[in-house]
Short mmCIF file of C-alpha atoms and ligand atoms in Angstrom, two decimals:
data_model
loop_
_atom_site.label_atom_id
_atom_site.label_comp_id
_atom_site.label_asym_id
_atom_site.label_seq_id
_atom_site.Cartn_x
_atom_site.Cartn_y
_atom_site.Cartn_z
CA MET E 1 -26.22 -3.44 -11.22
CA SER E 2 -24.33 -0.60 -9.55
CA HIS E 3 -21.28 -1.03 -7.35
CA THR E 4 -19.47 1.32 -5.04
CA ILE E 5 -15.73 0.80 -5.15
CA THR E 6 -12.99 2.25 -2.98
CA VAL E 7 -10.60 4.51 -4.90
CA ALA E 8 -7.25 6.00 -3.86
CA GLN E 9 -5.61 8.34 -6.35
CA GLY E 10 -2.14 7.82 -4.88
CA ASP E 11 0.87 10.08 -5.36
CA GLY E 12 2.99 11.44 -8.22
CA ILE E 13 1.25 10.57 -11.49
CA GLY E 14 -1.45 8.72 -9.48
CA PRO E 15 -4.10 11.48 -9.58
CA GLU E 16 -3.65 12.04 -13.34
CA ILE E 17 -3.90 8.40 -14.37
CA THR E 18 -6.66 7.61 -11.84
CA GLU E 19 -8.89 10.43 -13.11
CA ALA E 20 -8.23 9.38 -16.73
CA VAL E 21 -9.26 5.81 -15.89
CA LEU E 22 -12.39 6.82 -13.94
CA ARG E 23 -13.46 8.99 -16.88
CA ILE E 24 -13.20 5.98 -19.19
CA LEU E 25 -15.12 3.76 -16.71
CA ASP E 26 -17.88 6.38 -16.54
CA ALA E 27 -18.00 6.81 -20.32
CA ALA E 28 -18.40 3.03 -20.66
CA GLN E 29 -21.37 3.25 -18.24
CA CYS E 30 -19.99 0.75 -15.78
CA GLY E 31 -22.40 2.04 -13.12
CA LEU E 32 -19.68 2.56 -10.53
CA THR E 33 -19.65 5.05 -7.69
CA TYR E 34 -16.45 5.92 -5.90
CA ASP E 35 -15.73 6.06 -2.18
CA ARG E 36 -12.39 7.84 -2.00
CA ILE E 37 -9.65 7.30 0.57
CA ASP E 38 -6.28 8.95 1.07
CA VAL E 39 -3.32 6.62 1.30
CA GLY E 40 0.38 7.10 0.69
CA GLU E 41 2.87 9.92 1.05
CA LYS E 42 0.62 12.48 2.75
CA VAL E 43 -0.50 9.90 5.33
CA TYR E 44 3.08 8.68 5.93
CA LEU E 45 4.27 12.25 6.47
CA GLN E 46 1.48 12.84 9.00
CA GLY E 47 3.27 10.25 11.15
CA ASN E 48 1.34 7.10 10.15
CA SER E 49 4.12 4.57 9.48
CA SER E 50 1.83 2.29 7.39
CA GLY E 51 0.61 5.03 5.02
CA ILE E 52 -3.07 4.18 5.55
CA PRO E 53 -5.34 5.93 8.08
CA ALA E 54 -7.53 3.92 10.49
CA GLU E 55 -10.82 5.01 8.89
CA ALA E 56 -9.68 3.75 5.44
CA TRP E 57 -9.92 0.13 6.71
CA ASP E 58 -13.64 0.66 7.38
CA THR E 59 -14.12 2.01 3.85
CA LEU E 60 -12.35 -1.04 2.43
CA ARG E 61 -14.52 -3.39 4.47
CA ARG E 62 -17.64 -1.56 3.30
CA ASN E 63 -16.56 -1.45 -0.38
CA PRO E 64 -14.25 -4.41 -0.77
CA VAL E 65 -13.13 -3.72 -4.35
CA PHE E 66 -10.24 -1.27 -4.30
CA LEU E 67 -8.76 0.61 -7.27
CA LYS E 68 -5.48 2.07 -6.10
CA GLY E 69 -3.17 4.60 -7.73
CA PRO E 70 0.59 4.22 -7.26
CA ILE E 71 2.00 5.71 -4.09
CA THR E 72 5.32 7.23 -3.08
CA THR E 73 7.06 5.65 -0.11
CA PRO E 74 9.03 8.45 1.57
CA GLN E 75 12.79 7.94 1.85
CA GLY E 76 14.11 6.85 5.22
CA SER E 77 13.63 3.92 7.53
CA GLY E 78 10.51 3.42 9.64
CA TYR E 79 8.02 3.56 6.75
CA LYS E 80 6.32 0.23 6.14
CA SER E 81 5.35 -0.79 2.61
CA LEU E 82 1.67 0.08 2.17
CA ASN E 83 1.21 -2.68 -0.38
CA VAL E 84 2.64 -5.36 1.89
CA THR E 85 0.50 -4.06 4.80
CA ILE E 86 -2.68 -4.16 2.70
CA ARG E 87 -1.94 -7.55 1.17
CA LYS E 88 -1.18 -9.22 4.47
CA THR E 89 -3.79 -7.51 6.65
CA LEU E 90 -6.63 -8.17 4.23
CA GLY E 91 -5.48 -11.64 3.13
CA LEU E 92 -4.97 -10.76 -0.55
CA TYR E 93 -3.45 -14.13 -1.33
CA ALA E 94 -3.17 -14.05 -5.12
CA ASN E 95 -1.23 -11.53 -7.16
CA VAL E 96 -2.22 -11.83 -10.80
CA ARG E 97 -0.23 -10.01 -13.46
CA PRO E 98 -1.05 -10.52 -17.15
CA CYS E 99 1.80 -9.45 -19.45
CA ARG E 100 1.03 -9.31 -23.15
CA SER E 101 2.96 -7.87 -26.11
CA PHE E 102 1.30 -5.27 -28.34
CA HIS E 103 3.50 -5.73 -31.40
CA PRO E 104 3.95 -3.84 -33.72
CA TYR E 105 2.61 -0.86 -31.76
CA VAL E 106 4.84 -1.28 -28.70
CA LYS E 107 8.48 -2.20 -29.30
CA THR E 108 9.32 -5.63 -27.89
CA MET E 109 11.72 -8.46 -28.74
CA HIS E 110 8.90 -10.95 -28.09
CA PRO E 111 5.93 -10.09 -30.31
CA ASN E 112 3.90 -13.20 -29.39
CA MET E 113 4.14 -13.27 -25.62
CA ASP E 114 0.99 -13.47 -23.54
CA VAL E 115 1.89 -14.65 -20.05
CA VAL E 116 -0.04 -14.42 -16.79
CA VAL E 117 1.98 -14.66 -13.59
CA VAL E 118 0.03 -15.86 -10.55
CA ARG E 119 2.16 -15.13 -7.51
CA GLU E 120 1.50 -16.27 -3.96
CA ASN E 121 1.18 -13.02 -2.04
CA GLU E 122 1.28 -13.66 1.72
CA GLU E 123 3.87 -16.26 2.66
CA ASP E 124 7.42 -17.34 1.82
CA LEU E 125 10.33 -15.05 2.74
CA TYR E 126 7.87 -12.14 2.88
CA ALA E 127 6.63 -13.36 6.26
CA GLY E 128 9.23 -10.88 7.51
CA ILE E 129 10.56 -13.16 10.25
CA GLU E 130 14.23 -12.29 10.41
CA HIS E 131 16.84 -12.57 13.14
CA ARG E 132 20.49 -11.97 13.75
CA GLN E 133 21.49 -14.96 15.85
CA THR E 134 25.23 -14.66 16.35
CA THR E 135 27.99 -12.22 15.47
CA ASP E 136 28.36 -13.97 12.11
CA VAL E 137 24.90 -15.18 11.13
CA TYR E 138 21.58 -13.66 10.09
CA GLN E 139 18.49 -15.60 9.04
CA CYS E 140 15.17 -15.01 7.29
CA LEU E 141 12.49 -17.69 7.66
CA LYS E 142 10.76 -19.04 4.59
CA VAL E 143 7.24 -19.92 5.73
CA LEU E 144 4.92 -21.93 3.50
CA SER E 145 1.59 -23.38 4.62
CA ILE E 146 -0.50 -26.13 3.07
CA PRO E 147 -3.66 -23.96 2.85
CA GLY E 148 -1.69 -20.97 1.49
CA THR E 149 -0.11 -23.19 -1.16
CA GLU E 150 -3.26 -25.07 -2.09
CA LYS E 151 -5.21 -21.83 -2.39
CA ILE E 152 -2.81 -20.17 -4.84
CA ILE E 153 -2.40 -23.30 -6.94
CA ARG E 154 -6.16 -23.82 -7.17
CA TYR E 155 -6.53 -20.15 -8.12
CA ALA E 156 -3.97 -20.51 -10.93
CA PHE E 157 -5.60 -23.62 -12.39
CA GLU E 158 -9.07 -22.14 -12.12
CA TYR E 159 -7.89 -18.88 -13.72
CA ALA E 160 -6.30 -20.83 -16.60
CA HIS E 161 -9.40 -22.99 -17.06
CA ARG E 162 -11.84 -20.04 -17.08
CA ASN E 163 -9.76 -17.88 -19.36
CA GLY E 164 -9.22 -20.48 -22.06
CA ARG E 165 -5.52 -20.84 -21.27
CA LYS E 166 -3.69 -23.98 -22.39
CA LYS E 167 -0.85 -24.52 -19.96
CA VAL E 168 0.14 -23.90 -16.33
CA THR E 169 3.81 -23.91 -15.34
CA CYS E 170 4.89 -24.16 -11.72
CA LEU E 171 8.28 -22.58 -10.93
CA VAL E 172 10.07 -23.83 -7.80
CA LYS E 173 13.52 -24.69 -6.45
CA ASP E 174 12.56 -28.11 -5.13
CA ASN E 175 15.91 -29.67 -5.99
CA ILE E 176 17.38 -27.60 -3.13
CA MET E 177 14.42 -26.78 -0.85
CA LYS E 178 12.92 -30.25 -0.85
CA VAL E 179 10.61 -29.74 2.11
CA THR E 180 9.11 -26.30 1.31
CA ASP E 181 9.34 -25.96 -2.48
CA GLY E 182 8.88 -29.74 -2.66
CA MET E 183 5.51 -29.37 -0.93
CA PHE E 184 4.54 -26.58 -3.38
CA ALA E 185 5.44 -28.77 -6.39
CA ASP E 186 3.64 -31.82 -4.94
CA MET E 187 0.53 -29.72 -4.36
CA PHE E 188 0.71 -28.49 -7.98
CA ARG E 189 0.83 -32.10 -9.22
CA ARG E 190 -1.99 -33.16 -6.90
CA VAL E 191 -4.38 -30.28 -7.72
CA GLY E 192 -3.37 -30.49 -11.41
CA LYS E 193 -5.02 -33.94 -11.63
CA GLU E 194 -8.37 -32.14 -11.34
CA TYR E 195 -7.57 -30.17 -14.55
CA PRO E 196 -6.71 -32.85 -17.14
CA GLY E 197 -7.50 -30.45 -20.01
CA LEU E 198 -4.58 -28.19 -19.12
CA GLN E 199 -0.94 -28.92 -19.96
CA GLN E 200 1.14 -28.85 -16.80
CA GLU E 201 4.84 -28.67 -16.06
CA VAL E 202 7.11 -28.05 -13.10
CA GLN E 203 10.34 -26.20 -13.81
CA ILE E 204 13.24 -25.15 -11.65
CA ILE E 205 13.04 -21.40 -11.13
CA ASP E 206 16.56 -20.59 -12.35
CA ILE E 207 16.30 -22.21 -15.78
CA GLY E 208 12.61 -21.23 -15.82
CA THR E 209 13.48 -17.54 -15.42
CA ALA E 210 16.14 -17.80 -18.13
CA ARG E 211 13.59 -19.35 -20.48
CA VAL E 212 10.87 -16.86 -19.58
CA ALA E 213 13.36 -14.10 -20.43
CA THR E 214 14.42 -15.60 -23.76
CA GLN E 215 11.36 -17.59 -24.94
CA PRO E 216 8.34 -16.09 -23.14
CA ASP E 217 5.96 -17.40 -25.83
CA ARG E 218 6.56 -20.92 -24.43
CA TYR E 219 4.67 -19.87 -21.29
CA ASP E 220 1.00 -19.29 -20.65
CA VAL E 221 0.04 -19.19 -16.94
CA ILE E 222 2.86 -19.32 -14.38
CA VAL E 223 2.23 -20.09 -10.70
CA THR E 224 4.97 -19.58 -8.18
CA LEU E 225 6.01 -18.57 -4.67
CA ASN E 226 6.09 -14.98 -3.43
CA LEU E 227 9.75 -14.05 -3.97
CA TYR E 228 10.18 -15.90 -7.28
CA GLY E 229 6.88 -14.36 -8.44
CA ASP E 230 8.03 -10.88 -7.50
CA ILE E 231 11.08 -11.26 -9.72
CA ILE E 232 9.53 -13.20 -12.58
CA SER E 233 6.56 -10.83 -12.90
CA ASP E 234 8.91 -7.86 -13.30
CA VAL E 235 10.85 -9.80 -15.94
CA THR E 236 7.66 -10.59 -17.89
CA ALA E 237 6.33 -7.00 -17.60
CA GLU E 238 9.63 -5.59 -18.86
CA LEU E 239 9.65 -8.01 -21.81
CA THR E 240 6.38 -6.61 -23.15
CA GLY E 241 8.15 -3.31 -23.81
CA SER E 242 6.88 -0.86 -21.19
CA VAL E 243 6.09 -0.82 -17.48
CA GLY E 244 3.38 1.68 -18.33
CA MET E 245 1.15 -1.09 -19.72
CA ALA E 246 0.68 -3.88 -17.16
CA GLY E 247 -1.93 -3.94 -14.40
CA SER E 248 -2.17 -6.31 -11.50
CA ALA E 249 -4.84 -7.75 -9.25
CA ASN E 250 -4.40 -8.67 -5.59
CA ILE E 251 -7.21 -11.08 -4.85
CA GLY E 252 -8.53 -11.98 -1.40
CA ASP E 253 -11.53 -13.97 -0.23
CA ARG E 254 -13.52 -10.79 0.39
CA ILE E 255 -11.39 -7.76 -0.46
CA SER E 256 -9.42 -7.28 -3.68
CA MET E 257 -7.09 -4.53 -4.85
CA PHE E 258 -6.34 -3.52 -8.45
CA GLU E 259 -3.43 -1.31 -9.46
CA ALA E 260 -0.78 -0.53 -12.07
CA ILE E 261 2.49 -2.38 -11.60
CA HIS E 262 4.56 0.78 -11.96
CA GLY E 263 5.25 3.32 -9.22
CA SER E 264 4.28 6.95 -8.80
CA ALA E 265 6.85 8.20 -11.38
CA PRO E 266 7.61 11.48 -9.56
CA ASP E 267 9.93 12.47 -12.45
CA ILE E 268 6.92 13.05 -14.74
CA SER E 269 4.27 13.95 -12.16
CA GLY E 270 1.82 16.75 -13.08
CA MET E 271 3.04 16.94 -16.70
CA ASN E 272 0.06 15.18 -18.34
CA ILE E 273 2.44 12.74 -20.08
CA ALA E 274 1.95 9.58 -17.95
CA ASN E 275 0.56 6.52 -19.66
CA PRO E 276 -2.71 5.49 -17.93
CA SER E 277 -2.78 2.08 -19.69
CA ALA E 278 -1.48 -0.02 -16.78
CA MET E 279 -4.12 1.33 -14.44
CA LEU E 280 -6.75 0.95 -17.16
CA ASN E 281 -5.80 -2.71 -17.56
CA ALA E 282 -5.99 -3.13 -13.77
CA ALA E 283 -9.48 -1.60 -13.94
CA GLY E 284 -10.34 -4.16 -16.66
CA MET E 285 -9.41 -6.98 -14.28
CA MET E 286 -11.51 -5.25 -11.64
CA LEU E 287 -14.56 -5.20 -13.93
CA VAL E 288 -14.19 -8.93 -14.57
CA HIS E 289 -13.93 -9.45 -10.81
CA LEU E 290 -17.10 -7.39 -10.32
CA GLY E 291 -18.93 -9.65 -12.78
CA MET E 292 -18.87 -7.17 -15.69
CA PRO E 293 -16.66 -8.94 -18.26
CA GLU E 294 -18.56 -7.28 -21.13
CA LYS E 295 -17.55 -3.82 -19.81
CA ALA E 296 -13.93 -4.98 -19.47
CA GLU E 297 -14.04 -6.16 -23.10
CA LEU E 298 -15.65 -2.90 -24.26
CA ILE E 299 -12.94 -0.77 -22.64
CA GLN E 300 -9.94 -2.94 -23.40
CA ASN E 301 -10.88 -3.38 -27.04
CA ALA E 302 -11.32 0.42 -27.38
CA TRP E 303 -7.89 0.79 -25.80
CA LEU E 304 -6.38 -1.70 -28.30
CA CYS E 305 -8.00 0.30 -31.16
CA THR E 306 -6.34 3.45 -29.76
CA LEU E 307 -2.96 1.73 -29.88
CA GLU E 308 -3.67 0.48 -33.43
CA ASP E 309 -4.57 4.02 -34.53
CA GLY E 310 -1.09 5.15 -33.50
CA ILE E 311 -2.29 7.34 -30.61
CA HIS E 312 0.47 6.68 -28.09
CA PRO E 313 1.55 8.20 -24.76
CA ALA E 314 5.15 9.44 -24.63
CA ASP E 315 6.67 6.29 -23.06
CA ILE E 316 5.69 4.10 -26.04
CA TYR E 317 5.79 6.78 -28.76
CA ARG E 318 8.04 5.84 -31.71
CA GLU E 319 8.70 7.78 -34.90
CA GLY E 320 7.44 5.83 -37.90
CA VAL E 321 4.96 3.75 -35.87
CA SER E 322 3.09 6.29 -33.76
CA LYS E 323 0.93 9.03 -35.27
CA VAL E 324 0.02 11.18 -32.27
CA LYS E 325 1.99 11.71 -29.05
CA ALA E 326 -0.98 11.86 -26.69
CA GLY E 327 -1.06 13.37 -23.21
CA THR E 328 -2.73 11.44 -20.40
CA LYS E 329 -6.07 13.25 -20.84
CA GLU E 330 -6.00 13.11 -24.64
CA PHE E 331 -5.19 9.40 -24.58
CA ALA E 332 -8.21 8.79 -22.32
CA ASP E 333 -10.37 10.86 -24.72
CA ALA E 334 -9.15 8.70 -27.63
CA VAL E 335 -10.10 5.50 -25.77
CA ILE E 336 -13.55 6.92 -24.99
CA GLU E 337 -14.07 7.83 -28.67
CA ARG E 338 -13.37 4.20 -29.64
CA LEU E 339 -15.73 2.51 -27.17
CA GLY E 340 -17.67 -0.12 -29.13
CA LYS E 341 -14.92 -0.72 -31.72
CA LEU E 342 -12.87 -3.89 -32.13
CA PRO E 343 -9.14 -3.98 -32.95
CA LYS E 344 -8.20 -5.28 -36.42
CA VAL E 345 -4.58 -6.34 -35.96
CA LEU E 346 -4.27 -7.07 -32.25
CA GLU E 347 -6.20 -10.00 -30.83
CA PRO E 348 -9.42 -8.62 -29.25
CA VAL E 349 -9.92 -9.18 -25.54
CA HIS E 350 -12.41 -11.88 -24.56
CA ALA E 351 -12.96 -11.47 -20.83
CA LYS E 352 -14.51 -14.26 -18.77
CA GLY E 353 -16.29 -13.44 -15.55
CA GLY E 354 -17.72 -15.42 -12.69
CA GLU E 355 -16.74 -15.79 -9.09
CA MET E 356 -13.90 -18.10 -8.21
CA PRO E 357 -15.04 -21.06 -6.11
CA ALA E 358 -14.53 -20.39 -2.40
CA TYR E 359 -11.58 -22.25 -0.94
CA VAL E 360 -12.34 -24.32 2.14
CA TYR E 361 -9.44 -25.87 3.99
CA GLU E 362 -9.99 -29.11 5.79
CA ARG E 363 -7.01 -29.75 8.03
CA PRO E 364 -6.04 -33.41 7.65
CA VAL E 365 -5.71 -35.61 10.71
CA VAL E 366 -2.00 -36.35 10.99
CA LYS E 367 0.00 -38.07 13.74
CA ARG E 368 2.88 -35.80 14.72
CA GLN E 369 5.70 -37.38 16.68
CA LEU E 370 8.77 -35.72 18.15
CA CYS E 371 11.91 -37.62 17.17
CA GLY E 372 14.75 -35.22 17.87
CA ILE E 373 15.89 -31.65 18.01
CA ASP E 374 18.19 -29.31 16.12
CA LEU E 375 20.01 -27.10 18.59
CA PHE E 376 21.65 -24.03 17.08
CA VAL E 377 24.72 -23.23 19.10
CA CYS E 378 26.86 -20.10 19.12
CA ASP E 379 30.53 -21.02 19.55
CA PRO E 380 33.14 -18.76 17.97
CA ASP E 381 36.17 -20.68 19.28
CA SER E 382 35.76 -24.41 18.69
CA THR E 383 36.61 -26.60 15.72
CA PRO E 384 33.87 -29.07 14.72
CA ASN E 385 35.61 -31.92 16.59
CA GLU E 386 36.11 -29.80 19.71
CA LEU E 387 32.45 -28.77 19.69
CA ALA E 388 31.34 -32.40 19.21
CA GLU E 389 33.49 -33.44 22.15
CA LYS E 390 31.98 -30.71 24.35
CA LEU E 391 28.44 -31.70 23.34
CA LEU E 392 29.02 -35.43 23.87
CA LYS E 393 30.53 -34.81 27.28
CA ALA E 394 27.81 -32.38 28.37
CA SER E 395 24.81 -34.38 27.11
CA HIS E 396 25.64 -37.59 29.01
CA GLY E 397 23.95 -39.64 26.27
CA MET E 398 20.58 -37.98 27.02
CA LEU E 399 19.98 -37.96 23.26
CA LYS E 400 22.29 -39.10 20.50
CA LEU E 401 24.36 -36.41 18.75
CA LYS E 402 23.70 -37.28 15.11
CA LEU E 403 25.57 -34.58 13.25
CA ILE E 404 26.82 -31.00 13.30
CA THR E 405 26.46 -28.70 10.32
CA ASN E 406 27.72 -25.20 9.68
CA ARG E 407 25.60 -23.13 7.27
CA GLY E 408 23.91 -26.42 6.36
CA VAL E 409 27.09 -28.37 5.50
CA LYS E 410 28.01 -31.41 7.55
CA VAL E 411 31.20 -30.76 9.52
CA TRP E 412 30.91 -33.62 12.05
CA PRO E 413 31.32 -36.57 11.91
CA ASP E 414 33.77 -36.83 9.00
CA GLY E 415 33.74 -33.19 7.94
CA PHE E 416 36.13 -31.73 5.41
CA PRO E 417 38.94 -29.46 6.66
CA GLU E 418 38.26 -27.13 3.70
CA THR E 419 34.71 -26.22 4.86
CA PHE E 420 34.59 -22.66 6.16
CA CYS E 421 32.93 -22.43 9.55
CA THR E 422 31.16 -19.50 11.18
CA ASP E 423 30.29 -19.14 14.89
CA HIS E 424 26.82 -20.71 14.28
CA TRP E 425 26.39 -24.51 14.47
CA ARG E 426 23.37 -26.70 13.95
CA CYS E 427 23.68 -29.72 16.28
CA ARG E 428 21.20 -32.49 15.57
CA PHE E 429 20.19 -34.73 18.47
CA VAL E 430 17.89 -37.70 17.88
CA GLY E 431 16.49 -40.64 19.82
CA PRO E 432 19.20 -43.08 20.95
CA GLU E 433 18.45 -45.98 18.62
CA VAL E 434 18.28 -44.27 15.29
CA GLU E 435 20.02 -46.22 12.51
CA VAL E 436 22.96 -44.65 10.76
CA ASP E 437 21.65 -44.83 7.18
CA MET E 438 19.12 -41.98 7.19
CA ASP E 439 17.21 -43.28 4.16
CA LYS E 440 16.34 -46.42 6.08
CA ALA E 441 16.31 -44.70 9.45
CA THR E 442 13.80 -45.69 12.04
CA TYR E 443 13.31 -42.71 14.28
CA GLN E 444 12.58 -43.27 17.94
CA ALA E 445 9.99 -41.18 19.67
CA VAL E 446 11.59 -38.58 21.91
CA GLY E 447 9.88 -37.02 24.90
CA THR E 448 9.73 -33.26 25.51
CA LYS E 449 11.22 -33.91 28.95
CA GLN E 450 14.35 -35.44 27.40
CA VAL E 451 14.76 -32.36 25.21
CA ILE E 452 14.42 -30.03 28.20
CA GLN E 453 16.89 -32.08 30.23
CA LEU E 454 19.36 -32.00 27.34
CA MET E 455 19.07 -28.21 27.19
CA GLN E 456 19.67 -27.99 30.95
CA LEU E 457 22.78 -30.15 30.66
CA LEU E 458 24.17 -27.95 27.88
CA GLU E 459 23.36 -24.84 29.92
CA LYS E 460 25.36 -26.27 32.83
CA ALA E 461 28.30 -26.84 30.47
CA HIS E 462 28.11 -23.18 29.29
CA ILE E 463 27.14 -24.20 25.76
CA GLU E 464 25.09 -21.33 24.33
CA VAL E 465 21.95 -22.43 22.46
CA VAL E 466 20.61 -19.53 20.34
CA LYS E 467 17.65 -21.34 18.78
CA THR E 468 15.97 -24.74 18.78
CA GLU E 469 13.91 -26.50 16.17
CA ASN E 470 11.99 -29.67 16.96
CA LEU E 471 12.25 -32.60 14.55
CA TYR E 472 8.91 -34.23 13.85
CA LEU E 473 7.60 -37.21 11.92
CA PHE E 474 4.17 -36.72 10.31
CA ASP E 475 2.43 -40.10 9.97
CA GLY E 476 5.95 -41.53 10.11
CA VAL E 477 7.29 -39.30 7.31
CA ARG E 478 10.26 -37.05 8.02
CA GLY E 479 9.20 -33.39 8.32
CA PHE E 480 12.71 -31.97 8.15
CA SER E 481 15.55 -31.88 5.65
CA LEU E 482 18.77 -33.84 5.96
CA GLY E 483 22.00 -31.93 6.41
CA GLN E 484 24.10 -31.53 3.27
CA GLY E 485 26.36 -34.57 3.16
CA GLU E 486 24.29 -36.38 5.81
P1 NAD F 501 8.34 4.04 -11.18
O1 NAD F 501 7.62 2.86 -11.74
O2 NAD F 501 7.51 5.07 -10.52
O3 NAD F 501 9.15 4.75 -12.37
C1 NAD F 501 10.17 4.10 -13.13
C2 NAD F 501 10.30 4.79 -14.50
O4 NAD F 501 9.17 4.46 -15.31
C3 NAD F 501 10.33 6.32 -14.41
O5 NAD F 501 11.20 6.83 -15.40
C4 NAD F 501 8.90 6.72 -14.72
O6 NAD F 501 8.79 8.00 -15.30
C5 NAD F 501 8.46 5.63 -15.70
N1 NAD F 501 7.03 5.36 -15.59
C6 NAD F 501 6.40 4.70 -14.60
N2 NAD F 501 5.09 4.65 -14.82
C7 NAD F 501 4.87 5.31 -15.96
C8 NAD F 501 3.69 5.62 -16.71
N3 NAD F 501 2.48 5.22 -16.32
N4 NAD F 501 3.83 6.34 -17.84
C9 NAD F 501 5.04 6.71 -18.26
N5 NAD F 501 6.19 6.46 -17.61
C10 NAD F 501 6.10 5.77 -16.47
O7 NAD F 501 9.46 3.48 -10.20
P2 NAD F 501 10.41 4.26 -9.18
O8 NAD F 501 10.87 5.55 -9.80
O9 NAD F 501 11.40 3.26 -8.76
O10 NAD F 501 9.50 4.57 -7.92
C11 NAD F 501 8.87 5.83 -7.68
C12 NAD F 501 8.04 5.72 -6.41
O11 NAD F 501 6.97 4.78 -6.63
C13 NAD F 501 8.80 5.23 -5.18
O12 NAD F 501 8.40 5.97 -4.06
C14 NAD F 501 8.35 3.80 -5.04
O13 NAD F 501 8.41 3.36 -3.70
C15 NAD F 501 6.93 3.87 -5.53
N6 NAD F 501 6.35 2.61 -6.04
C16 NAD F 501 5.04 2.38 -5.77
C17 NAD F 501 4.42 1.24 -6.27
C18 NAD F 501 2.97 1.01 -5.94
O14 NAD F 501 2.33 1.87 -5.37
N7 NAD F 501 2.40 -0.13 -6.30
C19 NAD F 501 5.13 0.35 -7.07
C20 NAD F 501 6.46 0.61 -7.38
C21 NAD F 501 7.07 1.76 -6.85
#
């Protein structure tokens, strides 16, 4: 079966490595035709701040499998990341990055590592919702959704199951972010029950990263949130010995993008010394995605044979191990010559194909009840007690002032004099009959009218509210975190 894919050569070393990879795909008779688009530096410099021209979106919709060379983002503000634009606009929710060692051919401290990082690609702090609220305080919203979380976790388990992997590790910071990361970890445990054949563990991201960096062979498939995944996948790629080796896939429901993890390497552009391996490995993932796992195996095993024969591009060339320092073109020729051969020392690639099951989200029926409000107040002059006094006086008991925090730490009632306070206060108002012990709290329903009246009373008293956040119960369960020390 023939497929037309969308191809962008990219910038810097992009054209060299892309052409090398396409030559290998053609030699392996993958039956691909290429619809080419221009993205990147040239497009940015023509005044398109996203780096992708309008007509390229139509090409991507027509040919939804996209092999993309690395691009150069011009220096200066105003240029938006092309990758982030493509990922978010086209709903490429899963970023998959396999990182494997090629010992003894590529120098690494971890000869046995073979880790796949599955990173959520659309949500988290990358939602890009940031504000400066007061003179002192800036914020960036961390947005996680149930469907976004369920989708990435199902993808990770399914990937592990199909590819004969043994274990899936979920990395979160749910000891601190109990509501958001807690939801991610709970979802992992819930979906994990459907995969009893896979070992499963949840680890805290900080110790998890330290262990990934020192004992990567303890890990198999890792699933994590966007920001943690961004960091951990660079750690794992670096551990294998060279950024020139790892490819990545950005998977969406309809459109998917495959690329090297490295950038456009302008320092070596046009010199025929770039290593095309990362883009070749990305192309291997693309072939599996297209339902041609046997072609992915053919190419990747020929590539492993090339490494075993000591034919190495400059970035991995080592005296005593390597035999030939191969240019980009010559390295591609060597891979083509070895098509059909299997590696003898390195574990051969066994690629598994097949479409991932479509994800269908059924929104649960949940009773949502307003039970209070967090008012974020700008006040550069008051102490916590002075602010509490002002709020109590102004609110006339409309709702009950439950606590005041500053940068999340409780400062009223019973705050500590040592706590440093900025000009930005979170003032929690709840229904009048809430019990004091929050663990046993019974929250009273609060009406929107009461909240509006409270805001009007504070306005009259010249108390400046810079943001509000409603407090809800979902089927009676608290949908908000407690203040530190609450
Ligand atoms: P880079 O990955 O391009 O280069 C880092 C170092 O690794 C350089 O010394 C480079 O020569 C080397 N290197 C990278 N790929 C190589 C390969 N295939 N073979 C041999 N050596 C290789 O990172 P950078 O220098 O920070 O960024 C350069 C440009 O790439 C920037 O404009 C950046 O925004 C862009 N970038 C693009 C992507 C992408 O398109 N996905 C990713 C990262 C960076």
